PDB file of C-alpha atoms and ligand atoms in Angstrom:
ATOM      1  CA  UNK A1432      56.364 171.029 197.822  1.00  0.00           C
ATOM      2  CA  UNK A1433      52.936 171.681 197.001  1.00  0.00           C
ATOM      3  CA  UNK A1434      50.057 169.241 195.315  1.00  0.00           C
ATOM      4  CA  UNK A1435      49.704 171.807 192.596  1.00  0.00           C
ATOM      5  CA  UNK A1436      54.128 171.444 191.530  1.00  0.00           C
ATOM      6  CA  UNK A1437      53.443 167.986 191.298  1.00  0.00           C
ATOM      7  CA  UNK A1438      50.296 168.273 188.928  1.00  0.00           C
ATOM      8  CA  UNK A1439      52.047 170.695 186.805  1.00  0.00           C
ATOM      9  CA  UNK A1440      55.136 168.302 186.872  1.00  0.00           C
ATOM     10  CA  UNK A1441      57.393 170.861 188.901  1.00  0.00           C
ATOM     11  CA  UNK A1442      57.413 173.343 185.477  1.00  0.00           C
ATOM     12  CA  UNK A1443      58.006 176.831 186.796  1.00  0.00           C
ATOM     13  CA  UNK A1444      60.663 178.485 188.453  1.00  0.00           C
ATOM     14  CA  UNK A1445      58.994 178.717 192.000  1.00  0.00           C
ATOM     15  CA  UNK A1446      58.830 175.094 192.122  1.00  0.00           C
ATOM     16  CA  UNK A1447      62.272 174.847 190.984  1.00  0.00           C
ATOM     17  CA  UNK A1448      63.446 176.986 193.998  1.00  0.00           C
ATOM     18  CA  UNK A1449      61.651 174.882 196.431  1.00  0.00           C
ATOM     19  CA  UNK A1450      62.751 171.555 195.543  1.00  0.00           C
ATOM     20  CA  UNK A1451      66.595 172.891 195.518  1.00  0.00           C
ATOM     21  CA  UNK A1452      66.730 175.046 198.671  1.00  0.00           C
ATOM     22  CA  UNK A1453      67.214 172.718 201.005  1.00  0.00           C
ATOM     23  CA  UNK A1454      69.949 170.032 198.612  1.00  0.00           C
ATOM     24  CA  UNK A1455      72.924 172.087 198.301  1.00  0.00           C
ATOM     25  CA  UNK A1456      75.032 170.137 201.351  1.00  0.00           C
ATOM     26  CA  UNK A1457      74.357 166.690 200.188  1.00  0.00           C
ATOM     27  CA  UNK A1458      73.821 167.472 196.782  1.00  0.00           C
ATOM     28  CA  UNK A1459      77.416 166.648 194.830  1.00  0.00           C
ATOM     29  CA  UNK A1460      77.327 162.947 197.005  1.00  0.00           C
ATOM     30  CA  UNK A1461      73.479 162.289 196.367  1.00  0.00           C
ATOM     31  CA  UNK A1462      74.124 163.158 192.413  1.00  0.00           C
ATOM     32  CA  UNK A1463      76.703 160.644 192.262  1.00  0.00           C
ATOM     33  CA  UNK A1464      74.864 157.791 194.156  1.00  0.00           C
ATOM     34  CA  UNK A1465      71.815 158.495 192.756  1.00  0.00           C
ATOM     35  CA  UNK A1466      73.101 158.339 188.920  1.00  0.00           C
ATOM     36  CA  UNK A1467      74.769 155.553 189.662  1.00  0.00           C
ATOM     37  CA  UNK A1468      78.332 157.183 189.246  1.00  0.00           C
ATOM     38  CA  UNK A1469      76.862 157.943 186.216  1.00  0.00           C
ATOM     39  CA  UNK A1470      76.285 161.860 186.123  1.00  0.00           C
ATOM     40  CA  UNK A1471      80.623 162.070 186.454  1.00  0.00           C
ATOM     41  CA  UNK A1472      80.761 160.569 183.148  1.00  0.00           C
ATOM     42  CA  UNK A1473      78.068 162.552 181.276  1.00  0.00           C
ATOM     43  CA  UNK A1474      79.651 166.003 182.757  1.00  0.00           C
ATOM     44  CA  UNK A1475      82.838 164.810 181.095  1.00  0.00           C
ATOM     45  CA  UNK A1476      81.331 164.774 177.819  1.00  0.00           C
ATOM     46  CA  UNK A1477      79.393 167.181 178.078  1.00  0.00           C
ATOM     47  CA  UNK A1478      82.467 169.599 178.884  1.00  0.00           C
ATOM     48  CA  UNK A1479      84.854 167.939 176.192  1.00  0.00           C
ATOM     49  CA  UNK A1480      82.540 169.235 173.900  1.00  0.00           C
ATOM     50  CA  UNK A1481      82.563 172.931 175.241  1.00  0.00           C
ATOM     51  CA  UNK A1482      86.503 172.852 175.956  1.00  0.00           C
ATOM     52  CA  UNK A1483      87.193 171.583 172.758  1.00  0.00           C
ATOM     53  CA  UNK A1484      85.799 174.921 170.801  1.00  0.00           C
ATOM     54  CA  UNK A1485      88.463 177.061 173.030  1.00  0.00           C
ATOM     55  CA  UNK A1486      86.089 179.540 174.400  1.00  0.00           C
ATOM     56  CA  UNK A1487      87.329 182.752 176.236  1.00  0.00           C
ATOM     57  CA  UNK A1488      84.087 183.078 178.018  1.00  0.00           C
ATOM     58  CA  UNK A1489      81.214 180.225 179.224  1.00  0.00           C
ATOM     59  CA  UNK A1490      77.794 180.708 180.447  1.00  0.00           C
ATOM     60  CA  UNK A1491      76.870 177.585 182.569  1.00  0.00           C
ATOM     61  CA  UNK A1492      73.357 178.039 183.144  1.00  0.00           C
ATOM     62  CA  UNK A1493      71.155 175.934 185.915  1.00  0.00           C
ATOM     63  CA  UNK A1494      74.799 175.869 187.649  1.00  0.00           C
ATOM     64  CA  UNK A1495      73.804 174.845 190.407  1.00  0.00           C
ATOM     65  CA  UNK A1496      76.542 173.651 192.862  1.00  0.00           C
ATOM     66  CA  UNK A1497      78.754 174.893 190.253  1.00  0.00           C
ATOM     67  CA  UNK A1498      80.104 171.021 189.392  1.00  0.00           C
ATOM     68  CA  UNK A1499      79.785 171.394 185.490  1.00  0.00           C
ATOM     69  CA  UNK A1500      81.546 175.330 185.563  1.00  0.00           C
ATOM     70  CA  UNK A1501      84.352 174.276 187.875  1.00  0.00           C
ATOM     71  CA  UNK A1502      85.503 171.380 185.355  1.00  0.00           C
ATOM     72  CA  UNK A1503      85.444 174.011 182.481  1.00  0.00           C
ATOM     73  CA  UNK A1504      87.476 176.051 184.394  1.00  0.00           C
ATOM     74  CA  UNK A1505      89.950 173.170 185.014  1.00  0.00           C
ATOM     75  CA  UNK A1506      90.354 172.126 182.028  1.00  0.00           C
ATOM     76  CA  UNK A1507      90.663 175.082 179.927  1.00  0.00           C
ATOM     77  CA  UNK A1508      91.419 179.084 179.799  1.00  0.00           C
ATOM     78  CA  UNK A1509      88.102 180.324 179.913  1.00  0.00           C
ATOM     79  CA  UNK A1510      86.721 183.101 182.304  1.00  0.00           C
ATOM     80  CA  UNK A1511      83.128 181.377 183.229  1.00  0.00           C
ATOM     81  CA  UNK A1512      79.860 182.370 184.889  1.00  0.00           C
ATOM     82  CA  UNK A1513      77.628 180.442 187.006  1.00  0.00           C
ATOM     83  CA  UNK A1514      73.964 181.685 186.543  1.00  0.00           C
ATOM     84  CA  UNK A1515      71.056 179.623 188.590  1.00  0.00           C
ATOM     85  CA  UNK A1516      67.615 180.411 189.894  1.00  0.00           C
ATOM     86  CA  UNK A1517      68.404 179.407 193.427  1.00  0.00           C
ATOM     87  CA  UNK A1518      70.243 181.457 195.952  1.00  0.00           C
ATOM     88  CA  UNK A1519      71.229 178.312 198.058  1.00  0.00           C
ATOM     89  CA  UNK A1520      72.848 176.045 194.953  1.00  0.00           C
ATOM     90  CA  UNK A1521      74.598 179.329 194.166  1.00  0.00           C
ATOM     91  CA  UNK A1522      75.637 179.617 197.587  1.00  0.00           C
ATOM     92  CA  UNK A1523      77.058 175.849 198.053  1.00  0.00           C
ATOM     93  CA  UNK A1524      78.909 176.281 194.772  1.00  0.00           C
ATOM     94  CA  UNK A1525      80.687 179.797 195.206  1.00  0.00           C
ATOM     95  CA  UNK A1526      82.039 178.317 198.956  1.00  0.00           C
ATOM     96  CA  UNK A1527      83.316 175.291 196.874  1.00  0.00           C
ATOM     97  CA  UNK A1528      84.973 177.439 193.924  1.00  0.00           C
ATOM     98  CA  UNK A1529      86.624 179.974 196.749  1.00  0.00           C
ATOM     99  CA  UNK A1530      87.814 176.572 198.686  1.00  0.00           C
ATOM    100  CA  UNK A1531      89.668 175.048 195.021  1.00  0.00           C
ATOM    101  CA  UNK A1532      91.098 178.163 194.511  1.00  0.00           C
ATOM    102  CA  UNK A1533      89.010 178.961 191.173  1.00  0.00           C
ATOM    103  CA  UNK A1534      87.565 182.259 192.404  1.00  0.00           C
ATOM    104  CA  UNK A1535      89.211 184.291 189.670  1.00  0.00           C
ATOM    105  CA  UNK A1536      88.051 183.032 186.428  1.00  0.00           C
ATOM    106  CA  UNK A1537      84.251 181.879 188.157  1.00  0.00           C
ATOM    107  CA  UNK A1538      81.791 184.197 189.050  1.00  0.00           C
ATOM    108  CA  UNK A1539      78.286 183.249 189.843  1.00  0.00           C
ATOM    109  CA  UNK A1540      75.134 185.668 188.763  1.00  0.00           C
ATOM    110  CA  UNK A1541      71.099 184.498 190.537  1.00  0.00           C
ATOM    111  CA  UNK A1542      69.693 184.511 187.057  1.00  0.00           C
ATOM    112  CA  UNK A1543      66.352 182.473 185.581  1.00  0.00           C
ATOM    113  CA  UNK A1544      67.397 180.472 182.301  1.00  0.00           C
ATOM    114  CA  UNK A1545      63.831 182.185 180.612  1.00  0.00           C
ATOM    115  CA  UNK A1546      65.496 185.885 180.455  1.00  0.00           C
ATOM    116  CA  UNK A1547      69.287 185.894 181.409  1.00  0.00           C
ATOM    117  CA  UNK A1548      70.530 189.039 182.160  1.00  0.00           C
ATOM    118  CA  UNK A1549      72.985 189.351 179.844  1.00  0.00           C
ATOM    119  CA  UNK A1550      73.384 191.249 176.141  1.00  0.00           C
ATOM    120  CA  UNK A1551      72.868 189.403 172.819  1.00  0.00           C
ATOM    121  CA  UNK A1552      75.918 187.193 171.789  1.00  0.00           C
ATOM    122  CA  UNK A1553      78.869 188.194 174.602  1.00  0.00           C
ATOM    123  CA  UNK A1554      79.749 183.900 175.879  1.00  0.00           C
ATOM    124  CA  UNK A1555      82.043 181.876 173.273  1.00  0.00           C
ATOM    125  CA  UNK A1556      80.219 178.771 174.531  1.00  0.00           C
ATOM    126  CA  UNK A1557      77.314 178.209 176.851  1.00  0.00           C
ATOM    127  CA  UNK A1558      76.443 174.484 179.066  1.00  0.00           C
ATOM    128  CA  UNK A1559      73.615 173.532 180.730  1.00  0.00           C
ATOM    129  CA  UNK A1560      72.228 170.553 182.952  1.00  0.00           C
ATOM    130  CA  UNK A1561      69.288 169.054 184.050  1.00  0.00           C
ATOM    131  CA  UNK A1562      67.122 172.502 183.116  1.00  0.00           C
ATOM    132  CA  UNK A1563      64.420 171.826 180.507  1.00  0.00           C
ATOM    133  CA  UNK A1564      62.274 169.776 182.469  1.00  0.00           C
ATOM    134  CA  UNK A1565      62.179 172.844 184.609  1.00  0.00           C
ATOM    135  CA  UNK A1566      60.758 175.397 182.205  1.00  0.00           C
ATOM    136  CA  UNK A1567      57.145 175.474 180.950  1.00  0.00           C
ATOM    137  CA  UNK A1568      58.277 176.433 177.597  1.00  0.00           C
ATOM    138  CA  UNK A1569      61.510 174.331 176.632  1.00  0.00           C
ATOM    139  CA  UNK A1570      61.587 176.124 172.831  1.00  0.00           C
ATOM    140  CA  UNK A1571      61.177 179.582 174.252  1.00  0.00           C
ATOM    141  CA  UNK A1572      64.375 178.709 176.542  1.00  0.00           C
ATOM    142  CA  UNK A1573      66.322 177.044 174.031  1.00  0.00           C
ATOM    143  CA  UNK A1574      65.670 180.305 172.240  1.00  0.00           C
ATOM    144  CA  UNK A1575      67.265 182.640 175.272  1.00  0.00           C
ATOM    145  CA  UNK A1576      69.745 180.607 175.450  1.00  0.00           C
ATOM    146  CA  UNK A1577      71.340 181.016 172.432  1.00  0.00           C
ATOM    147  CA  UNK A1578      70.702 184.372 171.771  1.00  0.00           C
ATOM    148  CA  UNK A1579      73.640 185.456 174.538  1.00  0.00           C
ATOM    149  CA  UNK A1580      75.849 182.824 172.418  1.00  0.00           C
ATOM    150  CA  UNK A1581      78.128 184.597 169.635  1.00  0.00           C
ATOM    151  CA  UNK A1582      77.658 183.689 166.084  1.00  0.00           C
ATOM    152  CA  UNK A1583      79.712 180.423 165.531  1.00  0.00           C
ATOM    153  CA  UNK A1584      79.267 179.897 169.579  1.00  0.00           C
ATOM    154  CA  UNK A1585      79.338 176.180 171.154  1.00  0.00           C
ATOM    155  CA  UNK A1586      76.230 175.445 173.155  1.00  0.00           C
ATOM    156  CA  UNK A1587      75.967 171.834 174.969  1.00  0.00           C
ATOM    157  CA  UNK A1588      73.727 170.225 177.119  1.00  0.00           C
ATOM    158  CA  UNK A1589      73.271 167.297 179.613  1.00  0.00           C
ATOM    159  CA  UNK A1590      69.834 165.339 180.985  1.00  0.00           C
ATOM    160  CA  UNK A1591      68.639 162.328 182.007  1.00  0.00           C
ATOM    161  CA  UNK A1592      66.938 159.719 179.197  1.00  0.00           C
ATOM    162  CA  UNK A1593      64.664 157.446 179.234  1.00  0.00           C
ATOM    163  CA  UNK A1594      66.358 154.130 177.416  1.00  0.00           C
ATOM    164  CA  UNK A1595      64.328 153.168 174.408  1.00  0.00           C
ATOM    165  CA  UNK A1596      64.816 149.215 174.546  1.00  0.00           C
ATOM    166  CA  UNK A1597      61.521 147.502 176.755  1.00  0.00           C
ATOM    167  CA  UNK A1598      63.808 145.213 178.318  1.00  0.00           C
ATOM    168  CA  UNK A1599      65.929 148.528 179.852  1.00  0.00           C
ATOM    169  CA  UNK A1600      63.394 150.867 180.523  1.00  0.00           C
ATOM    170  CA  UNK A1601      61.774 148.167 182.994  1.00  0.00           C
ATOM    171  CA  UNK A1602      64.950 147.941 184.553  1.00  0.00           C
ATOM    172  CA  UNK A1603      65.174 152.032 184.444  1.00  0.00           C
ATOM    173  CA  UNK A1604      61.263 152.427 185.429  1.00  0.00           C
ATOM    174  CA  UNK A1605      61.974 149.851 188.747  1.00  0.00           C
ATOM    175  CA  UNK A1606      65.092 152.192 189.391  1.00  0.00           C
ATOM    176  CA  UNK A1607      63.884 154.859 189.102  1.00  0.00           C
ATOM    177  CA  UNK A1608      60.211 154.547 191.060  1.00  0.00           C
ATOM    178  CA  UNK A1609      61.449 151.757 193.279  1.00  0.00           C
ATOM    179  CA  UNK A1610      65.050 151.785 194.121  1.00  0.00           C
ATOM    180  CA  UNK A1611      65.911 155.700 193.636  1.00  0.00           C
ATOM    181  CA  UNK A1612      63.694 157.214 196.372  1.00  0.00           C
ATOM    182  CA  UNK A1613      64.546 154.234 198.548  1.00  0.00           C
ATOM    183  CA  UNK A1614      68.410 155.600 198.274  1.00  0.00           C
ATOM    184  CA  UNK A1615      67.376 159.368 198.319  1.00  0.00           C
ATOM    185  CA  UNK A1616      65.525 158.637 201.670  1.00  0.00           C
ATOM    186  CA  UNK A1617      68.684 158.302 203.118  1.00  0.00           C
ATOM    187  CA  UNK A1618      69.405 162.143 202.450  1.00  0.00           C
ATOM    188  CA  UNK A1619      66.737 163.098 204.790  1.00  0.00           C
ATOM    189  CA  UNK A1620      62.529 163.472 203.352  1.00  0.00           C
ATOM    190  CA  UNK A1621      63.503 166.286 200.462  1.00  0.00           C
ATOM    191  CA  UNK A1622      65.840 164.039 199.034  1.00  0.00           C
ATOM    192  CA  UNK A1623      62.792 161.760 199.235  1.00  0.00           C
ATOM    193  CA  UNK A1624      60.765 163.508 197.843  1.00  0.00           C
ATOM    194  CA  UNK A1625      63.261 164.264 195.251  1.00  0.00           C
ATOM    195  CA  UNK A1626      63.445 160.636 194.214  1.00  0.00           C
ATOM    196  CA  UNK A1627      59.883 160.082 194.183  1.00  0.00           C
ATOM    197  CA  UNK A1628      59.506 162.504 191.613  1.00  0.00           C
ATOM    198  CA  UNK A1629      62.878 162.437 189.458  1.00  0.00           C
ATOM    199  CA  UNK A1630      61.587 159.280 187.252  1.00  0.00           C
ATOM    200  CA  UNK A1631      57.951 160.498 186.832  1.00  0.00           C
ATOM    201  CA  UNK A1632      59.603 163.988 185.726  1.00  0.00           C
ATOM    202  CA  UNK A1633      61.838 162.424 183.478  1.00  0.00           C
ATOM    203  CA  UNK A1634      58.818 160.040 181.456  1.00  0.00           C
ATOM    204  CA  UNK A1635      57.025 163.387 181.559  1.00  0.00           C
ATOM    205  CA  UNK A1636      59.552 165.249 179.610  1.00  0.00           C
ATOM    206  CA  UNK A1637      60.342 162.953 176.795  1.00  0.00           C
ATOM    207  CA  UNK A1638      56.457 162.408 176.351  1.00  0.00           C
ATOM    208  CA  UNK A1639      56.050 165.962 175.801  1.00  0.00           C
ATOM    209  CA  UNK A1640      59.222 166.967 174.356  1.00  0.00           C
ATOM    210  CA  UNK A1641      61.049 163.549 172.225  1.00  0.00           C
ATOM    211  CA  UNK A1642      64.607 163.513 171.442  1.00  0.00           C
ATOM    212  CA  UNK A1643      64.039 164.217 167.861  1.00  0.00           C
ATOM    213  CA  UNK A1644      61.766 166.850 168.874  1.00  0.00           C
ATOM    214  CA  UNK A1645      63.906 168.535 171.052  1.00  0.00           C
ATOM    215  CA  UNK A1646      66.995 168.513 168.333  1.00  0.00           C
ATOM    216  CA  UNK A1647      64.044 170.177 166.047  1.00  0.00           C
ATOM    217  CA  UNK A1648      63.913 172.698 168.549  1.00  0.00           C
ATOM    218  CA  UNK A1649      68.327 173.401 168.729  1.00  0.00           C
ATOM    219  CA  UNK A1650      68.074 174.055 165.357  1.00  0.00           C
ATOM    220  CA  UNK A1651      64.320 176.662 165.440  1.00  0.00           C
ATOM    221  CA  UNK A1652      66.329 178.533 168.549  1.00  0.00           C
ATOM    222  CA  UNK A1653      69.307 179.114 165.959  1.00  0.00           C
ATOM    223  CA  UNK A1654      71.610 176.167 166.177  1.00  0.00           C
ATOM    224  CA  UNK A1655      73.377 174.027 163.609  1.00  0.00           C
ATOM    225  CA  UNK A1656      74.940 170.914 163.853  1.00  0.00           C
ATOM    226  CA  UNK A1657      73.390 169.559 166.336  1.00  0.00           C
ATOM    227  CA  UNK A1658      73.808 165.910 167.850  1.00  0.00           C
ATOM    228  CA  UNK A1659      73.378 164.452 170.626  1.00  0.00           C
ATOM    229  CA  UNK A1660      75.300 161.100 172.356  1.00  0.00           C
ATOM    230  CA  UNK A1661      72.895 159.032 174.320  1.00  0.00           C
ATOM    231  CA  UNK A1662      74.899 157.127 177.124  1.00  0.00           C
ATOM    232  CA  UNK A1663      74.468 154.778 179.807  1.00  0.00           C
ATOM    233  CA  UNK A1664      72.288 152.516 177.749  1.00  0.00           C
ATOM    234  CA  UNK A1665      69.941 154.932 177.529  1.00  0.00           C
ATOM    235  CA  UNK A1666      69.760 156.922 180.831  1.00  0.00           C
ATOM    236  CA  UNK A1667      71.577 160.008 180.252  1.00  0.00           C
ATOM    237  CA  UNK A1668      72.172 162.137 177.311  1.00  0.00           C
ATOM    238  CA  UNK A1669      74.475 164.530 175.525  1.00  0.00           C
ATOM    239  CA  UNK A1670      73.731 167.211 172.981  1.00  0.00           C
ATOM    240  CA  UNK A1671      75.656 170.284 171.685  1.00  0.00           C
ATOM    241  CA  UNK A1672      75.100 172.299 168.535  1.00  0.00           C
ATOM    242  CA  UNK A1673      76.597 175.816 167.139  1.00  0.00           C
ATOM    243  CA  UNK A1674      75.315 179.289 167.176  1.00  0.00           C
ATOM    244  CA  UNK A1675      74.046 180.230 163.300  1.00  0.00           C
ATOM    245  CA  UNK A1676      75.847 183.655 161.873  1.00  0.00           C
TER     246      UNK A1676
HETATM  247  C1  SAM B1721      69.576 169.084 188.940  1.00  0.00           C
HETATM  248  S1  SAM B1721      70.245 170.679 189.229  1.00  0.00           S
HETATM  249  C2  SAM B1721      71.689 170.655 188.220  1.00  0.00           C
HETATM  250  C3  SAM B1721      72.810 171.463 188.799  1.00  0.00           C
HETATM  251  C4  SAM B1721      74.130 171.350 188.048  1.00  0.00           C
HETATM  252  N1  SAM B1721      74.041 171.827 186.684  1.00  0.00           N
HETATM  253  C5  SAM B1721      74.668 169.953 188.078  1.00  0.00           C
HETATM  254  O1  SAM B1721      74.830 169.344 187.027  1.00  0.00           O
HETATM  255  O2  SAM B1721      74.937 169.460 189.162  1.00  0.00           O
HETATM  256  C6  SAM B1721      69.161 171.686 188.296  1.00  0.00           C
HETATM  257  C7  SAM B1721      69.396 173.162 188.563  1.00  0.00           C
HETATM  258  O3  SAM B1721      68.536 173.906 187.697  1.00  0.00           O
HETATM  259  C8  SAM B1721      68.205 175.096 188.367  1.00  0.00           C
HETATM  260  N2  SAM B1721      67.074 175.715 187.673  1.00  0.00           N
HETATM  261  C9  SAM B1721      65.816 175.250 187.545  1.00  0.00           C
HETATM  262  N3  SAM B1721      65.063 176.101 186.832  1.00  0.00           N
HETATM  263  C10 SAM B1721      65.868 177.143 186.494  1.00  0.00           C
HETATM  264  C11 SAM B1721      65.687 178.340 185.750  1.00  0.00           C
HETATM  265  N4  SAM B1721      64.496 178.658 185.214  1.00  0.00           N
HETATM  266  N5  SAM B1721      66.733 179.175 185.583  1.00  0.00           N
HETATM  267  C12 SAM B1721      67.965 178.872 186.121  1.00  0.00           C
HETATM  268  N6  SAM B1721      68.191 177.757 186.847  1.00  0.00           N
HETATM  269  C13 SAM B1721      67.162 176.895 187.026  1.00  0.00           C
HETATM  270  C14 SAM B1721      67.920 174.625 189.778  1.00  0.00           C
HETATM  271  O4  SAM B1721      67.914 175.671 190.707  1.00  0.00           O
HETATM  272  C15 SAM B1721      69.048 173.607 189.982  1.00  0.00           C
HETATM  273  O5  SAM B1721      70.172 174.180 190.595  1.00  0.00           O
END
């Protein structure tokens, strides 16, 4: 990682490649322990709300180890593709997909969330996790997004939040800076270095790009009703909205 990612708060895709190359083996345990069992429940939502608009075909963008795409294709019909900007997530989740069995209805495509390589309007749904804080331009990506989602399309999304009450974010902020890179040490120094800079990146984001903001910008890319469920008392949130005509 270089003094310049962190400056820039980690917003472009080379950064993004770097930090993730060397997770993928620990990366579905350290998720989990690092959410505090958490990230589990927030998936689940966030995939009841793509399952329950029946899609034939799903775009799961910023796949990653393929965690969120797998449960769609568990729990419903749908043929879905695995698109991420890093060779070695990819890698880690197409070796877990062959192991369950799911090969058939997941494929996986290297792809950057800013231009997908797909045609205008061809997924029934589209999901994607922890990717905005990622991009220099979220409204540009937001945009991308849902242009490959059909009119009438289900698009959802999962992050981390920042609770709003004082009293919990200085229990999140001591978490987060103190406690979470303590934990992630245990992963080895990138997973240090991961949880030295997940909390800062997180404050970062909602600075420059507020919840209410950031539903503003659903609805400029070509959404409608769009919500959002903020969990955890605070420290994760849902959103989904649907693809205008
Ligand atoms: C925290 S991981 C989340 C992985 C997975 N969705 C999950 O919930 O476990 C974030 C992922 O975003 C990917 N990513 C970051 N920037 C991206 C971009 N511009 N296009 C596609 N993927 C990107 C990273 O490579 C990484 O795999």
């Amino acid at each position: 990682m270089q003094a310049s990612d962190m400056d820039g708060h980690g917003r472009s895709a080379a950064f993004a490649r770097r930090l993730f190359a060397p997770l993928p083996r620990r990366y579905d345990v350290l998720g989990e322990v690092l959410s505090a069992g958490q990230n589990a429940r927030w998936r689940r939502r966030l995939v009841d709300e793509i399952v329950a608009a029946r899609p034939r075909t799903v775009l799961d963008v910023a796949s990653g180890t393929a965690g969120v795409a797998m449960q769609v294709v568990r729990r419903c019909e749908a043929r879905v593709v695995a698109v991420d900007i890093s060779p070695e997530m990819l890698l880690q989740g197409r070796s877990k997909a062959a192991a369950a069995g799911l090969g058939p209805r997941l494929s996986f495509a290297l792809g950057d969330a800013r231009r997908l390589p797909f045609p205008d309007a061809v997924f029934d749904a589209l999901s994607f996790t922890y990717l905005l804080r990622y991009v220099p331009d979220p409204q540009a990506t937001l945009t991308e997004l849902a242009r490959v989602v059909r009119p009438g399309g289900k698009v959802a999304s999962l992050e981390f939040h920042v609770p709003r009450s004082s009293l919990l974010r200085t229990g999140w902020r001591l978490y987060t800076h103190g406690v979470m890179p303590l934990i992630a040490a245990a992963g080895g120094g990138a997973w240090y270095r991961v949880g030295r800079f997940l909390g800062p990146s997180i404050e970062e984001h909602y600075r420059r790009f507020p919840l209410e903001a950031q539903l503003d910008a659903w609805r400029r890319a070509g959404l409608h009703d769009v919500g959002c469920r903020v969990m955890s008392l605070g420290a994760g949130v849902v959103m989904w909205g649907t693809r205008d005509a």
